[in-house]
mmCIF file of N, CA and C in Angstrom:
data_model
loop_
_atom_site.group_PDB
_atom_site.id
_atom_site.type_symbol
_atom_site.label_atom_id
_atom_site.label_comp_id
_atom_site.label_asym_id
_atom_site.label_seq_id
_atom_site.Cartn_x
_atom_site.Cartn_y
_atom_site.Cartn_z
ATOM 1 N N MET A 1 -13.243 -0.255 -8.490
ATOM 2 C CA MET A 1 -12.645 -0.027 -7.187
ATOM 3 C C MET A 1 -13.639 0.759 -6.341
ATOM 4 N N SER A 2 -13.934 0.250 -5.155
ATOM 5 C CA SER A 2 -14.865 0.946 -4.269
ATOM 6 C C SER A 2 -14.195 2.185 -3.694
ATOM 7 N N GLN A 3 -14.938 2.932 -2.910
ATOM 8 C CA GLN A 3 -14.433 4.157 -2.320
ATOM 9 C C GLN A 3 -13.368 3.827 -1.286
ATOM 10 N N LEU A 4 -12.100 4.034 -1.642
ATOM 11 C CA LEU A 4 -10.996 3.749 -0.730
ATOM 12 C C LEU A 4 -10.820 4.881 0.261
ATOM 13 N N LYS A 5 -10.310 4.527 1.415
ATOM 14 C CA LYS A 5 -9.944 5.511 2.439
ATOM 15 C C LYS A 5 -8.546 5.184 2.903
ATOM 16 N N LYS A 6 -7.849 6.208 3.343
ATOM 17 C CA LYS A 6 -6.485 6.034 3.861
ATOM 18 C C LYS A 6 -6.525 5.120 5.080
ATOM 19 N N ILE A 7 -5.557 4.224 5.142
ATOM 20 C CA ILE A 7 -5.463 3.347 6.304
ATOM 21 C C ILE A 7 -4.261 3.753 7.143
ATOM 22 N N PRO A 8 -4.335 3.548 8.446
ATOM 23 C CA PRO A 8 -3.204 3.875 9.323
ATOM 24 C C PRO A 8 -1.964 3.051 8.963
ATOM 25 N N ASP A 9 -0.808 3.546 9.367
ATOM 26 C CA ASP A 9 0.464 2.906 9.036
ATOM 27 C C ASP A 9 0.527 1.446 9.478
ATOM 28 N N ALA A 10 0.033 1.122 10.662
ATOM 29 C CA ALA A 10 0.088 -0.260 11.148
ATOM 30 C C ALA A 10 -0.728 -1.181 10.244
ATOM 31 N N GLU A 11 -1.883 -0.727 9.801
ATOM 32 C CA GLU A 11 -2.708 -1.525 8.901
ATOM 33 C C GLU A 11 -2.045 -1.645 7.531
ATOM 34 N N PHE A 12 -1.372 -0.593 7.104
ATOM 35 C CA PHE A 12 -0.648 -0.651 5.833
ATOM 36 C C PHE A 12 0.465 -1.695 5.902
ATOM 37 N N GLU A 13 1.127 -1.798 7.050
ATOM 38 C CA GLU A 13 2.167 -2.819 7.224
ATOM 39 C C GLU A 13 1.576 -4.221 7.053
ATOM 40 N N ILE A 14 0.395 -4.434 7.606
ATOM 41 C CA ILE A 14 -0.295 -5.718 7.437
ATOM 42 C C ILE A 14 -0.595 -5.950 5.953
ATOM 43 N N MET A 15 -1.104 -4.934 5.275
ATOM 44 C CA MET A 15 -1.463 -5.084 3.864
ATOM 45 C C MET A 15 -0.230 -5.370 3.009
ATOM 46 N N LYS A 16 0.919 -4.802 3.336
ATOM 47 C CA LYS A 16 2.129 -5.099 2.565
ATOM 48 C C LYS A 16 2.450 -6.591 2.636
ATOM 49 N N VAL A 17 2.268 -7.197 3.804
ATOM 50 C CA VAL A 17 2.490 -8.636 3.940
ATOM 51 C C VAL A 17 1.432 -9.399 3.151
ATOM 52 N N VAL A 18 0.186 -8.957 3.227
ATOM 53 C CA VAL A 18 -0.903 -9.607 2.488
ATOM 54 C C VAL A 18 -0.587 -9.592 0.991
ATOM 55 N N TRP A 19 -0.184 -8.429 0.477
ATOM 56 C CA TRP A 19 0.076 -8.300 -0.949
ATOM 57 C C TRP A 19 1.288 -9.114 -1.407
ATOM 58 N N SER A 20 2.204 -9.394 -0.507
ATOM 59 C CA SER A 20 3.417 -10.119 -0.905
ATOM 60 C C SER A 20 3.274 -11.634 -0.786
ATOM 61 N N ASN A 21 2.102 -12.110 -0.429
ATOM 62 C CA ASN A 21 1.848 -13.543 -0.286
ATOM 63 C C ASN A 21 0.636 -13.955 -1.101
ATOM 64 N N ASP A 22 0.607 -15.222 -1.467
ATOM 65 C CA ASP A 22 -0.570 -15.755 -2.154
ATOM 66 C C ASP A 22 -1.660 -16.047 -1.127
ATOM 67 N N PRO A 23 -2.897 -15.643 -1.426
ATOM 68 C CA PRO A 23 -3.990 -15.937 -0.500
ATOM 69 C C PRO A 23 -4.345 -17.419 -0.533
ATOM 70 N N PRO A 24 -4.980 -17.915 0.491
ATOM 71 C CA PRO A 24 -5.401 -17.204 1.699
ATOM 72 C C PRO A 24 -4.254 -17.077 2.698
ATOM 73 N N LEU A 25 -4.360 -16.083 3.551
ATOM 74 C CA LEU A 25 -3.381 -15.862 4.610
ATOM 75 C C LEU A 25 -4.019 -16.140 5.958
ATOM 76 N N THR A 26 -3.164 -16.461 6.893
ATOM 77 C CA THR A 26 -3.617 -16.674 8.265
ATOM 78 C C THR A 26 -2.901 -15.694 9.174
ATOM 79 N N THR A 27 -3.391 -15.578 10.382
ATOM 80 C CA THR A 27 -2.729 -14.735 11.374
ATOM 81 C C THR A 27 -1.310 -15.234 11.602
ATOM 82 N N LYS A 28 -1.140 -16.547 11.565
ATOM 83 C CA LYS A 28 0.193 -17.130 11.776
ATOM 84 C C LYS A 28 1.189 -16.623 10.736
ATOM 85 N N ILE A 29 0.774 -16.574 9.479
ATOM 86 C CA ILE A 29 1.662 -16.080 8.420
ATOM 87 C C ILE A 29 2.032 -14.630 8.679
ATOM 88 N N ILE A 30 1.054 -13.817 9.034
ATOM 89 C CA ILE A 30 1.312 -12.402 9.327
ATOM 90 C C ILE A 30 2.273 -12.280 10.509
ATOM 91 N N MET A 31 2.036 -13.061 11.542
ATOM 92 C CA MET A 31 2.911 -13.028 12.721
ATOM 93 C C MET A 31 4.343 -13.408 12.354
ATOM 94 N N GLU A 32 4.501 -14.430 11.540
ATOM 95 C CA GLU A 32 5.837 -14.878 11.153
ATOM 96 C C GLU A 32 6.577 -13.825 10.341
ATOM 97 N N GLN A 33 5.859 -13.115 9.482
ATOM 98 C CA GLN A 33 6.506 -12.167 8.586
ATOM 99 C C GLN A 33 6.565 -10.736 9.113
ATOM 100 N N LEU A 34 5.743 -10.425 10.096
ATOM 101 C CA LEU A 34 5.683 -9.034 10.551
ATOM 102 C C LEU A 34 5.553 -8.894 12.055
ATOM 103 N N GLY A 35 4.663 -9.649 12.638
ATOM 104 C CA GLY A 35 4.357 -9.480 14.054
ATOM 105 C C GLY A 35 5.562 -9.623 14.956
ATOM 106 N N ASN A 36 6.387 -10.630 14.685
ATOM 107 C CA ASN A 36 7.568 -10.830 15.526
ATOM 108 C C ASN A 36 8.567 -9.692 15.345
ATOM 109 N N GLU A 37 8.721 -9.228 14.109
ATOM 110 C CA GLU A 37 9.623 -8.106 13.821
ATOM 111 C C GLU A 37 9.170 -6.835 14.546
ATOM 112 N N LYS A 38 7.877 -6.594 14.527
ATOM 113 C CA LYS A 38 7.309 -5.396 15.161
ATOM 114 C C LYS A 38 7.064 -5.588 16.652
ATOM 115 N N GLU A 39 7.268 -6.812 17.124
ATOM 116 C CA GLU A 39 6.987 -7.169 18.515
ATOM 117 C C GLU A 39 5.510 -6.980 18.857
ATOM 118 N N TRP A 40 4.655 -7.274 17.869
ATOM 119 C CA TRP A 40 3.220 -7.246 18.071
ATOM 120 C C TRP A 40 2.778 -8.607 18.596
ATOM 121 N N LYS A 41 1.842 -8.605 19.496
ATOM 122 C CA LYS A 41 1.241 -9.836 19.991
ATOM 123 C C LYS A 41 0.134 -10.254 19.024
ATOM 124 N N ALA A 42 -0.213 -11.536 19.059
ATOM 125 C CA ALA A 42 -1.256 -12.057 18.159
ATOM 126 C C ALA A 42 -2.567 -11.266 18.253
ATOM 127 N N PRO A 43 -3.039 -10.897 19.459
ATOM 128 C CA PRO A 43 -4.287 -10.124 19.511
ATOM 129 C C PRO A 43 -4.204 -8.779 18.769
ATOM 130 N N THR A 44 -3.032 -8.173 18.760
ATOM 131 C CA THR A 44 -2.846 -6.911 18.035
ATOM 132 C C THR A 44 -2.988 -7.147 16.536
ATOM 133 N N VAL A 45 -2.336 -8.187 16.042
ATOM 134 C CA VAL A 45 -2.412 -8.504 14.615
ATOM 135 C C VAL A 45 -3.849 -8.847 14.231
ATOM 136 N N ILE A 46 -4.516 -9.641 15.045
ATOM 137 C CA ILE A 46 -5.910 -10.014 14.775
ATOM 138 C C ILE A 46 -6.792 -8.772 14.742
ATOM 139 N N SER A 47 -6.584 -7.868 15.682
ATOM 140 C CA SER A 47 -7.361 -6.632 15.732
ATOM 141 C C SER A 47 -7.143 -5.790 14.472
ATOM 142 N N LEU A 48 -5.892 -5.661 14.045
ATOM 143 C CA LEU A 48 -5.587 -4.886 12.829
ATOM 144 C C LEU A 48 -6.224 -5.536 11.602
ATOM 145 N N MET A 49 -6.176 -6.850 11.537
ATOM 146 C CA MET A 49 -6.761 -7.546 10.395
ATOM 147 C C MET A 49 -8.276 -7.409 10.387
ATOM 148 N N LEU A 50 -8.897 -7.467 11.543
ATOM 149 C CA LEU A 50 -10.347 -7.281 11.606
ATOM 150 C C LEU A 50 -10.745 -5.863 11.202
ATOM 151 N N ARG A 51 -9.926 -4.875 11.553
ATOM 152 C CA ARG A 51 -10.195 -3.506 11.098
ATOM 153 C C ARG A 51 -10.123 -3.419 9.582
ATOM 154 N N LEU A 52 -9.150 -4.140 9.005
ATOM 155 C CA LEU A 52 -9.029 -4.145 7.548
ATOM 156 C C LEU A 52 -10.221 -4.830 6.890
ATOM 157 N N VAL A 53 -10.786 -5.821 7.559
ATOM 158 C CA VAL A 53 -12.016 -6.456 7.069
ATOM 159 C C VAL A 53 -13.150 -5.436 7.115
ATOM 160 N N GLU A 54 -13.290 -4.729 8.227
ATOM 161 C CA GLU A 54 -14.348 -3.724 8.375
ATOM 162 C C GLU A 54 -14.221 -2.606 7.348
ATOM 163 N N ARG A 55 -13.008 -2.252 6.991
ATOM 164 C CA ARG A 55 -12.763 -1.171 6.029
ATOM 165 C C ARG A 55 -12.885 -1.647 4.575
ATOM 166 N N GLY A 56 -13.059 -2.950 4.363
ATOM 167 C CA GLY A 56 -13.218 -3.478 3.024
ATOM 168 C C GLY A 56 -11.925 -3.800 2.300
ATOM 169 N N PHE A 57 -10.820 -3.888 3.016
ATOM 170 C CA PHE A 57 -9.541 -4.220 2.405
ATOM 171 C C PHE A 57 -9.304 -5.728 2.365
ATOM 172 N N LEU A 58 -9.887 -6.448 3.313
ATOM 173 C CA LEU A 58 -9.750 -7.903 3.392
ATOM 174 C C LEU A 58 -11.122 -8.533 3.542
ATOM 175 N N LYS A 59 -11.234 -9.775 3.093
ATOM 176 C CA LYS A 59 -12.407 -10.577 3.451
ATOM 177 C C LYS A 59 -11.866 -11.752 4.256
ATOM 178 N N THR A 60 -12.703 -12.306 5.091
ATOM 179 C CA THR A 60 -12.264 -13.393 5.954
ATOM 180 C C THR A 60 -13.233 -14.554 5.879
ATOM 181 N N GLU A 61 -12.696 -15.744 6.032
ATOM 182 C CA GLU A 61 -13.494 -16.964 6.084
ATOM 183 C C GLU A 61 -12.942 -17.820 7.207
ATOM 184 N N LYS A 62 -13.825 -18.555 7.842
ATOM 185 C CA LYS A 62 -13.398 -19.448 8.901
ATOM 186 C C LYS A 62 -13.423 -20.876 8.358
ATOM 187 N N ILE A 63 -12.280 -21.517 8.392
ATOM 188 C CA ILE A 63 -12.149 -22.899 7.944
ATOM 189 C C ILE A 63 -11.729 -23.714 9.154
ATOM 190 N N GLY A 64 -12.665 -24.475 9.691
ATOM 191 C CA GLY A 64 -12.396 -25.194 10.937
ATOM 192 C C GLY A 64 -12.190 -24.191 12.051
ATOM 193 N N LYS A 65 -11.085 -24.317 12.750
ATOM 194 C CA LYS A 65 -10.778 -23.383 13.835
ATOM 195 C C LYS A 65 -9.968 -22.186 13.353
ATOM 196 N N GLU A 66 -9.500 -22.268 12.113
ATOM 197 C CA GLU A 66 -8.608 -21.214 11.620
ATOM 198 C C GLU A 66 -9.348 -20.221 10.734
ATOM 199 N N ARG A 67 -9.023 -18.954 10.927
ATOM 200 C CA ARG A 67 -9.593 -17.886 10.112
ATOM 201 C C ARG A 67 -8.578 -17.551 9.018
ATOM 202 N N THR A 68 -9.075 -17.443 7.781
ATOM 203 C CA THR A 68 -8.213 -17.085 6.657
ATOM 204 C C THR A 68 -8.646 -15.730 6.102
ATOM 205 N N TYR A 69 -7.700 -15.061 5.449
ATOM 206 C CA TYR A 69 -7.935 -13.710 4.932
ATOM 207 C C TYR A 69 -7.530 -13.636 3.469
ATOM 208 N N PHE A 70 -8.306 -12.848 2.705
ATOM 209 C CA PHE A 70 -8.073 -12.646 1.289
ATOM 210 C C PHE A 70 -8.102 -11.136 1.007
ATOM 211 N N PRO A 71 -7.191 -10.634 0.172
ATOM 212 C CA PRO A 71 -7.216 -9.205 -0.154
ATOM 213 C C PRO A 71 -8.383 -8.864 -1.074
ATOM 214 N N LEU A 72 -9.005 -7.738 -0.812
ATOM 215 C CA LEU A 72 -10.065 -7.212 -1.679
ATOM 216 C C LEU A 72 -9.593 -5.988 -2.459
ATOM 217 N N VAL A 73 -8.494 -5.389 -2.008
ATOM 218 C CA VAL A 73 -7.924 -4.207 -2.652
ATOM 219 C C VAL A 73 -6.510 -4.573 -3.095
ATOM 220 N N THR A 74 -6.188 -4.274 -4.352
ATOM 221 C CA THR A 74 -4.845 -4.572 -4.838
ATOM 222 C C THR A 74 -3.861 -3.502 -4.373
ATOM 223 N N LYS A 75 -2.616 -3.885 -4.328
ATOM 224 C CA LYS A 75 -1.558 -2.936 -3.967
ATOM 225 C C LYS A 75 -1.552 -1.770 -4.958
ATOM 226 N N GLU A 76 -1.688 -2.076 -6.231
ATOM 227 C CA GLU A 76 -1.660 -1.042 -7.267
ATOM 228 C C GLU A 76 -2.783 -0.031 -7.078
ATOM 229 N N ASP A 77 -3.999 -0.525 -6.793
ATOM 230 C CA ASP A 77 -5.129 0.386 -6.585
ATOM 231 C C ASP A 77 -4.911 1.277 -5.372
ATOM 232 N N TYR A 78 -4.386 0.702 -4.284
ATOM 233 C CA TYR A 78 -4.188 1.508 -3.088
ATOM 234 C C TYR A 78 -3.079 2.538 -3.293
ATOM 235 N N LEU A 79 -1.989 2.143 -3.935
ATOM 236 C CA LEU A 79 -0.903 3.099 -4.176
ATOM 237 C C LEU A 79 -1.342 4.218 -5.110
ATOM 238 N N LYS A 80 -2.168 3.877 -6.092
ATOM 239 C CA LYS A 80 -2.707 4.903 -6.996
ATOM 240 C C LYS A 80 -3.560 5.901 -6.198
ATOM 241 N N PHE A 81 -4.386 5.372 -5.307
ATOM 242 C CA PHE A 81 -5.235 6.206 -4.454
ATOM 243 C C PHE A 81 -4.387 7.118 -3.559
ATOM 244 N N GLU A 82 -3.425 6.538 -2.859
ATOM 245 C CA GLU A 82 -2.590 7.315 -1.926
ATOM 246 C C GLU A 82 -1.761 8.369 -2.660
ATOM 247 N N THR A 83 -1.163 7.981 -3.776
ATOM 248 C CA THR A 83 -0.337 8.914 -4.536
ATOM 249 C C THR A 83 -1.171 10.060 -5.076
ATOM 250 N N GLY A 84 -2.354 9.732 -5.589
ATOM 251 C CA GLY A 84 -3.246 10.781 -6.091
ATOM 252 C C GLY A 84 -3.634 11.764 -5.002
ATOM 253 N N ASN A 85 -3.952 11.247 -3.812
ATOM 254 C CA ASN A 85 -4.295 12.130 -2.693
ATOM 255 C C ASN A 85 -3.121 13.010 -2.292
ATOM 256 N N PHE A 86 -1.921 12.424 -2.266
ATOM 257 C CA PHE A 86 -0.722 13.178 -1.888
ATOM 258 C C PHE A 86 -0.475 14.317 -2.868
ATOM 259 N N ILE A 87 -0.519 14.013 -4.154
ATOM 260 C CA ILE A 87 -0.264 15.049 -5.164
ATOM 261 C C ILE A 87 -1.343 16.122 -5.102
ATOM 262 N N LYS A 88 -2.588 15.713 -4.880
ATOM 263 C CA LYS A 88 -3.687 16.691 -4.775
ATOM 264 C C LYS A 88 -3.511 17.585 -3.554
ATOM 265 N N GLN A 89 -3.221 16.980 -2.387
ATOM 266 C CA GLN A 89 -3.144 17.740 -1.143
ATOM 267 C C GLN A 89 -1.913 18.645 -1.072
ATOM 268 N N TYR A 90 -0.761 18.126 -1.482
ATOM 269 C CA TYR A 90 0.486 18.865 -1.283
ATOM 270 C C TYR A 90 1.001 19.583 -2.518
ATOM 271 N N HIS A 91 0.476 19.243 -3.698
ATOM 272 C CA HIS A 91 0.992 19.842 -4.920
ATOM 273 C C HIS A 91 -0.112 20.393 -5.813
ATOM 274 N N GLY A 92 -1.297 20.602 -5.245
ATOM 275 C CA GLY A 92 -2.388 21.192 -6.007
ATOM 276 C C GLY A 92 -2.708 20.423 -7.277
ATOM 277 N N ASN A 93 -2.587 19.107 -7.219
ATOM 278 C CA ASN A 93 -2.844 18.215 -8.356
ATOM 279 C C ASN A 93 -1.872 18.429 -9.511
ATOM 280 N N SER A 94 -0.697 18.996 -9.213
ATOM 281 C CA SER A 94 0.294 19.263 -10.250
ATOM 282 C C SER A 94 1.442 18.253 -10.170
ATOM 283 N N PHE A 95 1.505 17.385 -11.177
ATOM 284 C CA PHE A 95 2.595 16.423 -11.245
ATOM 285 C C PHE A 95 3.922 17.155 -11.426
ATOM 286 N N VAL A 96 3.910 18.256 -12.158
ATOM 287 C CA VAL A 96 5.119 19.043 -12.383
ATOM 288 C C VAL A 96 5.646 19.574 -11.044
ATOM 289 N N SER A 97 4.755 20.071 -10.192
ATOM 290 C CA SER A 97 5.162 20.543 -8.866
ATOM 291 C C SER A 97 5.787 19.412 -8.061
ATOM 292 N N PHE A 98 5.181 18.248 -8.124
ATOM 293 C CA PHE A 98 5.690 17.077 -7.407
ATOM 294 C C PHE A 98 7.099 16.717 -7.878
ATOM 295 N N VAL A 99 7.281 16.601 -9.189
ATOM 296 C CA VAL A 99 8.592 16.244 -9.738
ATOM 297 C C VAL A 99 9.612 17.335 -9.445
ATOM 298 N N ASN A 100 9.188 18.580 -9.549
ATOM 299 C CA ASN A 100 10.101 19.688 -9.281
ATOM 300 C C ASN A 100 10.585 19.661 -7.831
ATOM 301 N N THR A 101 9.702 19.327 -6.898
ATOM 302 C CA THR A 101 10.088 19.219 -5.493
ATOM 303 C C THR A 101 11.134 18.121 -5.317
ATOM 304 N N LEU A 102 10.921 16.995 -5.960
ATOM 305 C CA LEU A 102 11.898 15.908 -5.876
ATOM 306 C C LEU A 102 13.227 16.323 -6.499
ATOM 307 N N TYR A 103 13.155 17.005 -7.626
ATOM 308 C CA TYR A 103 14.368 17.425 -8.318
ATOM 309 C C TYR A 103 15.138 18.451 -7.499
ATOM 310 N N ASP A 104 14.417 19.455 -6.961
ATOM 311 C CA ASP A 104 15.067 20.485 -6.142
ATOM 312 C C ASP A 104 15.670 19.898 -4.877
ATOM 313 N N GLY A 105 15.058 18.853 -4.365
ATOM 314 C CA GLY A 105 15.573 18.211 -3.160
ATOM 315 C C GLY A 105 16.657 17.205 -3.462
ATOM 316 N N LYS A 106 17.083 17.149 -4.714
ATOM 317 C CA LYS A 106 18.142 16.241 -5.160
ATOM 318 C C LYS A 106 17.770 14.776 -4.966
ATOM 319 N N GLU A 107 16.455 14.497 -4.966
ATOM 320 C CA GLU A 107 15.985 13.129 -4.807
ATOM 321 C C GLU A 107 15.991 12.371 -6.127
ATOM 322 N N LEU A 108 16.022 13.087 -7.252
ATOM 323 C CA LEU A 108 16.017 12.450 -8.563
ATOM 324 C C LEU A 108 17.421 12.411 -9.145
ATOM 325 N N SER A 109 17.833 11.256 -9.579
ATOM 326 C CA SER A 109 19.137 11.111 -10.229
ATOM 327 C C SER A 109 18.978 11.392 -11.727
ATOM 328 N N GLU A 110 20.087 11.474 -12.413
ATOM 329 C CA GLU A 110 20.039 11.654 -13.866
ATOM 330 C C GLU A 110 19.334 10.464 -14.513
ATOM 331 N N LYS A 111 19.566 9.271 -13.980
ATOM 332 C CA LYS A 111 18.904 8.069 -14.497
ATOM 333 C C LYS A 111 17.390 8.182 -14.313
ATOM 334 N N ASP A 112 16.964 8.670 -13.124
ATOM 335 C CA ASP A 112 15.532 8.866 -12.872
ATOM 336 C C ASP A 112 14.936 9.838 -13.889
ATOM 337 N N LEU A 113 15.656 10.930 -14.141
ATOM 338 C CA LEU A 113 15.164 11.925 -15.098
ATOM 339 C C LEU A 113 15.068 11.338 -16.500
ATOM 340 N N ASP A 114 16.061 10.539 -16.898
ATOM 341 C CA ASP A 114 16.020 9.898 -18.215
ATOM 342 C C ASP A 114 14.810 8.980 -18.326
ATOM 343 N N GLU A 115 14.550 8.197 -17.278
ATOM 344 C CA GLU A 115 13.402 7.284 -17.283
ATOM 345 C C GLU A 115 12.091 8.060 -17.316
ATOM 346 N N LEU A 116 12.046 9.166 -16.598
ATOM 347 C CA LEU A 116 10.853 10.011 -16.593
ATOM 348 C C LEU A 116 10.604 10.596 -17.983
ATOM 349 N N MET A 117 11.659 11.067 -18.634
ATOM 350 C CA MET A 117 11.518 11.613 -19.992
ATOM 351 C C MET A 117 11.040 10.530 -20.962
ATOM 352 N N LYS A 118 11.558 9.331 -20.825
ATOM 353 C CA LYS A 118 11.151 8.215 -21.681
ATOM 354 C C LYS A 118 9.671 7.921 -21.460
ATOM 355 N N LEU A 119 9.230 7.899 -20.188
ATOM 356 C CA LEU A 119 7.839 7.643 -19.859
ATOM 357 C C LEU A 119 6.935 8.708 -20.469
ATOM 358 N N VAL A 120 7.330 9.965 -20.349
ATOM 359 C CA VAL A 120 6.517 11.065 -20.885
ATOM 360 C C VAL A 120 6.404 10.932 -22.413
ATOM 361 N N LYS A 121 7.505 10.618 -23.075
ATOM 362 C CA LYS A 121 7.470 10.454 -24.536
ATOM 363 C C LYS A 121 6.561 9.300 -24.939
ATOM 364 N N GLU A 122 6.611 8.186 -24.185
ATOM 365 C CA GLU A 122 5.761 7.043 -24.494
ATOM 366 C C GLU A 122 4.292 7.377 -24.291
ATOM 367 N N ARG A 123 3.989 8.139 -23.260
ATOM 368 C CA ARG A 123 2.589 8.487 -22.952
ATOM 369 C C ARG A 123 2.010 9.458 -23.970
ATOM 370 N N ARG A 124 2.846 10.234 -24.622
ATOM 371 C CA ARG A 124 2.380 11.226 -25.599
ATOM 372 C C ARG A 124 1.919 10.580 -26.883
ATOM 373 N N ARG A 125 2.367 9.373 -27.153
ATOM 374 C CA ARG A 125 2.030 8.708 -28.425
ATOM 375 C C ARG A 125 0.601 8.302 -28.480
#
């Protein structure tokens, strides 16, 4: 995985659509699944996608008159990167602090805690 950088929310919205579809993607596909919902015009979507190409998240190829896009960064890699940065910045790299904040805020259910305990036991083996 190359050196990832945080992407703005609008670009992340584009990437969520990219990750949920089989490549190659076109601007038309993005517009159908996101642009109309967000009331973005085609030039806005094209601009966001070109920024993602410049940042190394997408590669693009021109086939005839149509430009197609392929993901270069997986959803899993980006979420791992973002989550790691969040825990480092806000919780001093402490997973316990992160979980404790969720627990104190009543964000974790008993089921969540059971699953977390199961995960911890599996990882210890």
